[in-house]
Amino acid sequence: MTLSESVVSRLKFDSHGLIPAVAQDATSGRVLMVAWMNLESLEITLRTRQATYWSRSRQELWRKGATSGHTQKVRSIEIDCDGDTLLLHIDQTGAACHTGALSCFDTGGYLLEEN
Amino acid sequence: MTLSESVVSRLKFDSHGLIPAVAQDATSGRVLMVAWMNLESLEITLRTRQATYWSRSRQELWRKGATSGHTQKVRSIEIDCDGDTLLLHIDQTGAACHTGALSCFDTGGYLLEEN
C-alpha cells in the first residue's frame, strides 16, 4: 500500500522524517510503548497490520517481534488533531518490552505516585 | 520541587531538551493527547500536579488549561524502560483537545480501521 497524497499531506513527520506512535493494548487499554515510524514503516504497517517501526538507535526498519516473536497485530490507527502523532490499537503477543515486561511502562517505575 | 540528580539521570531528553508525554485518562484509559515537556515543565507538573508542557509552536511553558480552563490533574507519572517517554495518568477537566473534542485522537480520524 502506498499512502495517498491526501493522507500523507495530513501527517506531520518531524525533521528526521519520523512521527511518534503510541501503541495501546486494544483490550486492556494499557499503553505498552511509544516508538517512531517513518513513512516506509507506516506503509508496511498498514499493508501487513503488523506494527513496524523505525529504530532510531539502529537506524533501520524494525518489525516488532521479528526476532522475539512478540509481534503486534494492529487493529486500528488513529491520527491526532494536528496530524503529528499516531495511536495504534494493537493485540500484543507476549511482552511489548524488551525487558520481558508486558508494557515498557511497567519497568521504569513512577516519577510521581498517586497521593 | 527540583528533581534529584538521580531522577534526572534516568530521563533522556532529546536534542531539544524535550521528552514526549502521553496523557491518558486515569478513569477511561482513553489516550487524550501527546505533548512535550522540558525539565522545567516537568518540575512544575510534579510540584503542582497540574499538567504543564512545553509548547514547541509557541516556544513557551504551557500550563494545560491556563486559558481554556481545561486543566489536567495528574494522578501519577510513569517512566518507560529506557527513560525517554513519560505516561501521565490524569483527570481531565473538559476537553483535552483544542477543537473541543475530549481526546485529540477523536478528531483526526482513522488511518486504519478495524476489519
Short mmCIF file of C-alpha atoms in Angstrom, two decimals:
data_model
loop_
_atom_site.label_atom_id
_atom_site.label_comp_id
_atom_site.label_asym_id
_atom_site.label_seq_id
_atom_site.Cartn_x
_atom_site.Cartn_y
_atom_site.Cartn_z
CA MET A 1 0.00 0.00 0.00
CA THR A 2 1.30 3.40 -0.90
CA LEU A 3 -0.27 6.13 1.13
CA SER A 4 -2.27 8.54 -0.90
CA GLU A 5 -1.05 12.09 -1.20
CA SER A 6 -4.08 13.32 0.71
CA VAL A 7 -3.27 11.10 3.67
CA VAL A 8 0.42 11.91 3.63
CA SER A 9 -0.39 15.60 3.50
CA ARG A 10 -2.31 15.25 6.77
CA LEU A 11 0.65 13.70 8.56
CA LYS A 12 3.40 15.80 10.04
CA PHE A 13 6.69 13.98 10.15
CA ASP A 14 9.42 15.70 12.12
CA SER A 15 12.72 16.98 10.75
CA HIS A 16 14.05 13.43 10.84
CA GLY A 17 11.07 12.15 8.85
CA LEU A 18 9.58 10.47 11.91
CA ILE A 19 6.26 10.51 13.72
CA PRO A 20 5.67 9.16 17.24
CA ALA A 21 3.38 6.15 17.53
CA VAL A 22 1.71 5.22 20.80
CA ALA A 23 0.90 1.51 20.99
CA GLN A 24 -2.07 0.78 23.22
CA ASP A 25 -3.40 -2.67 24.09
CA ALA A 26 -6.75 -2.84 22.32
CA THR A 27 -8.31 -4.91 25.09
CA SER A 28 -6.89 -3.62 28.37
CA GLY A 29 -6.18 -0.05 27.32
CA ARG A 30 -2.69 -0.27 28.82
CA VAL A 31 -0.20 1.92 26.98
CA LEU A 32 2.52 -0.52 26.02
CA MET A 33 5.18 1.59 24.35
CA VAL A 34 5.92 4.66 22.30
CA ALA A 35 8.04 4.20 19.20
CA TRP A 36 8.67 6.05 15.95
CA MET A 37 7.62 5.48 12.39
CA ASN A 38 8.86 6.81 9.12
CA LEU A 39 6.73 6.74 6.00
CA GLU A 40 8.02 3.35 4.90
CA SER A 41 7.39 1.67 8.25
CA LEU A 42 3.92 3.16 8.32
CA GLU A 43 3.16 1.86 4.84
CA ILE A 44 4.38 -1.62 5.85
CA THR A 45 2.26 -1.48 8.99
CA LEU A 46 -0.83 -0.52 7.01
CA ARG A 47 -0.25 -3.22 4.44
CA THR A 48 0.56 -6.05 6.85
CA ARG A 49 -1.29 -4.98 10.02
CA GLN A 50 1.90 -5.94 11.87
CA ALA A 51 3.41 -2.99 13.72
CA THR A 52 6.64 -1.91 12.09
CA TYR A 53 8.65 0.99 13.43
CA TRP A 54 11.83 2.87 12.64
CA SER A 55 14.58 2.11 15.11
CA ARG A 56 16.32 5.38 15.90
CA SER A 57 19.18 3.59 17.67
CA ARG A 58 19.83 1.10 14.88
CA GLN A 59 18.64 3.39 12.06
CA GLU A 60 16.69 0.62 10.41
CA LEU A 61 13.20 -0.71 9.92
CA TRP A 62 12.08 -2.66 12.94
CA ARG A 63 9.27 -5.13 12.58
CA LYS A 64 8.20 -5.51 16.16
CA GLY A 65 8.74 -9.10 17.26
CA ALA A 66 10.81 -10.09 14.23
CA THR A 67 13.39 -11.70 16.49
CA SER A 68 11.50 -12.07 19.79
CA GLY A 69 8.23 -13.30 18.32
CA HIS A 70 6.48 -10.60 20.34
CA THR A 71 4.55 -9.19 17.43
CA GLN A 72 1.83 -6.58 17.46
CA LYS A 73 -1.27 -7.07 15.37
CA VAL A 74 -2.71 -3.70 14.55
CA ARG A 75 -6.47 -3.37 14.84
CA SER A 76 -6.68 0.32 14.03
CA ILE A 77 -4.66 3.52 13.85
CA GLU A 78 -5.93 6.95 14.81
CA ILE A 79 -4.36 10.31 13.91
CA ASP A 80 -4.45 13.21 16.31
CA CYS A 81 -5.93 16.64 15.62
CA ASP A 82 -2.78 18.14 14.18
CA GLY A 83 -1.50 15.03 12.46
CA ASP A 84 1.76 14.70 14.35
CA THR A 85 1.04 11.61 16.45
CA LEU A 86 -0.37 8.17 15.76
CA LEU A 87 -2.29 5.96 18.18
CA LEU A 88 -2.17 2.25 17.41
CA HIS A 89 -4.69 -0.11 18.96
CA ILE A 90 -2.99 -3.47 18.99
CA ASP A 91 -3.16 -7.08 20.08
CA GLN A 92 0.19 -7.81 21.69
CA THR A 93 1.71 -11.26 21.51
CA GLY A 94 3.89 -11.82 24.56
CA ALA A 95 5.67 -8.84 26.04
CA ALA A 96 5.89 -5.44 24.39
CA CYS A 97 9.02 -4.51 26.35
CA HIS A 98 12.49 -5.89 25.62
CA THR A 99 12.84 -6.47 29.38
CA GLY A 100 10.09 -9.08 29.23
CA ALA A 101 7.52 -6.83 30.89
CA LEU A 102 4.15 -6.51 29.22
CA SER A 103 4.44 -2.72 28.97
CA CYS A 104 7.57 -0.61 28.70
CA PHE A 105 5.97 1.48 31.45
CA ASP A 106 5.94 -1.50 33.83
CA THR A 107 9.67 -1.32 34.34
CA GLY A 108 10.64 2.33 34.60
CA GLY A 109 8.72 2.97 37.78
CA TYR A 110 6.84 6.01 38.96
CA LEU A 111 8.13 9.52 38.76
CA LEU A 112 5.02 10.61 40.63
CA GLU A 113 2.74 8.30 42.57
CA GLU A 114 -0.91 8.68 43.48
CA ASN A 115 -1.36 10.53 46.72
CA MET B 1 10.39 20.64 43.63
CA THR B 2 13.73 20.28 41.96
CA LEU B 3 14.27 16.85 40.52
CA SER B 4 17.10 14.97 42.12
CA GLU B 5 20.17 14.24 40.04
CA SER B 6 19.38 10.54 40.23
CA VAL B 7 15.95 11.04 38.70
CA VAL B 8 17.17 13.43 36.04
CA SER B 9 19.93 11.00 35.10
CA ARG B 10 17.29 8.36 34.33
CA LEU B 11 15.44 10.64 31.93
CA LYS B 12 16.53 11.04 28.34
CA PHE B 13 15.61 14.41 26.94
CA ASP B 14 16.10 14.77 23.20
CA SER B 15 18.46 17.18 21.47
CA HIS B 16 15.94 19.97 22.05
CA GLY B 17 15.77 19.17 25.78
CA LEU B 18 12.31 17.65 25.41
CA ILE B 19 10.65 14.37 26.32
CA PRO B 20 7.29 13.18 24.97
CA ALA B 21 4.47 12.84 27.47
CA VAL B 22 1.41 10.71 26.78
CA ALA B 23 -1.64 11.92 28.72
CA GLN B 24 -4.08 9.11 29.44
CA ASP B 25 -7.45 9.49 31.14
CA ALA B 26 -7.00 7.79 34.50
CA THR B 27 -10.57 6.52 34.53
CA SER B 28 -11.46 5.57 30.96
CA GLY B 29 -7.97 4.72 29.72
CA ARG B 30 -8.52 6.85 26.62
CA VAL B 31 -5.31 8.39 25.34
CA LEU B 32 -6.10 12.08 25.23
CA MET B 33 -3.01 13.70 23.76
CA VAL B 34 0.73 13.54 23.36
CA ALA B 35 2.68 16.66 24.24
CA TRP B 36 6.24 17.54 25.18
CA MET B 37 7.92 18.50 28.43
CA ASN B 38 11.21 20.11 29.20
CA LEU B 39 12.80 19.82 32.62
CA GLU B 40 11.14 22.98 33.92
CA SER B 41 7.64 21.98 32.83
CA LEU B 42 8.16 18.56 34.37
CA GLU B 43 9.26 20.10 37.66
CA ILE B 44 6.20 22.36 37.67
CA THR B 45 3.96 19.38 36.91
CA LEU B 46 5.44 17.38 39.77
CA ARG B 47 5.14 20.29 42.19
CA THR B 48 1.60 21.33 41.28
CA ARG B 49 0.10 18.08 39.93
CA GLN B 50 -1.30 20.20 37.10
CA ALA B 51 -0.01 19.08 33.73
CA THR B 52 2.37 21.64 32.28
CA TYR B 53 4.04 21.14 28.93
CA TRP B 54 6.46 22.90 26.65
CA SER B 55 4.76 24.34 23.60
CA ARG B 56 7.01 23.68 20.63
CA SER B 57 5.00 26.02 18.41
CA ARG B 58 4.99 28.91 20.86
CA GLN B 59 8.31 28.03 22.49
CA GLU B 60 6.97 28.65 25.96
CA LEU B 61 5.72 26.88 29.05
CA TRP B 62 2.13 25.79 28.59
CA ARG B 63 0.07 25.08 31.65
CA LYS B 64 -2.68 22.97 30.13
CA GLY B 65 -5.99 24.76 30.56
CA ALA B 66 -4.48 28.07 31.64
CA THR B 67 -6.72 29.91 29.18
CA SER B 68 -9.41 27.32 28.39
CA GLY B 69 -9.95 26.08 31.92
CA HIS B 70 -9.47 22.55 30.60
CA THR B 71 -6.86 21.57 33.14
CA GLN B 72 -5.34 18.17 33.76
CA LYS B 73 -4.89 16.95 37.32
CA VAL B 74 -2.04 14.48 37.37
CA ARG B 75 -2.59 11.36 39.42
CA SER B 76 0.67 9.64 38.56
CA ILE B 77 3.52 9.63 36.08
CA GLU B 78 5.30 6.53 34.84
CA ILE B 79 8.66 6.36 33.03
CA ASP B 80 9.31 3.82 30.32
CA CYS B 81 12.10 1.26 30.28
CA ASP B 82 14.66 3.47 28.60
CA GLY B 83 13.62 6.73 30.20
CA ASP B 84 12.69 8.59 27.04
CA THR B 85 8.89 8.74 27.40
CA LEU B 86 6.51 9.72 30.17
CA LEU B 87 3.00 8.39 30.73
CA LEU B 88 0.70 10.69 32.70
CA HIS B 89 -2.46 9.35 34.27
CA ILE B 90 -4.74 12.33 34.55
CA ASP B 91 -8.18 13.58 35.42
CA GLN B 92 -9.22 15.80 32.54
CA THR B 93 -11.46 18.80 33.13
CA GLY B 94 -13.48 19.47 29.99
CA ALA B 95 -11.87 18.69 26.65
CA ALA B 96 -8.23 17.81 26.18
CA CYS B 97 -8.28 18.89 22.54
CA HIS B 98 -8.29 22.50 21.39
CA THR B 99 -11.08 21.52 18.94
CA GLY B 100 -13.40 20.82 21.86
CA ALA B 101 -13.16 17.05 21.50
CA LEU B 102 -12.39 15.04 24.60
CA SER B 103 -9.34 13.44 23.01
CA CYS B 104 -7.06 14.83 20.31
CA PHE B 105 -7.49 11.42 18.67
CA ASP B 106 -11.25 11.92 18.39
CA THR B 107 -10.83 14.44 15.60
CA GLY B 108 -8.08 13.21 13.30
CA GLY B 109 -9.93 10.12 12.19
CA TYR B 110 -8.69 6.68 11.35
CA LEU B 111 -5.69 5.94 9.21
CA LEU B 112 -6.58 2.27 9.52
CA GLU B 113 -9.91 0.92 10.67
CA GLU B 114 -10.81 -2.41 12.23
CA ASN B 115 -11.50 -5.04 9.65
#
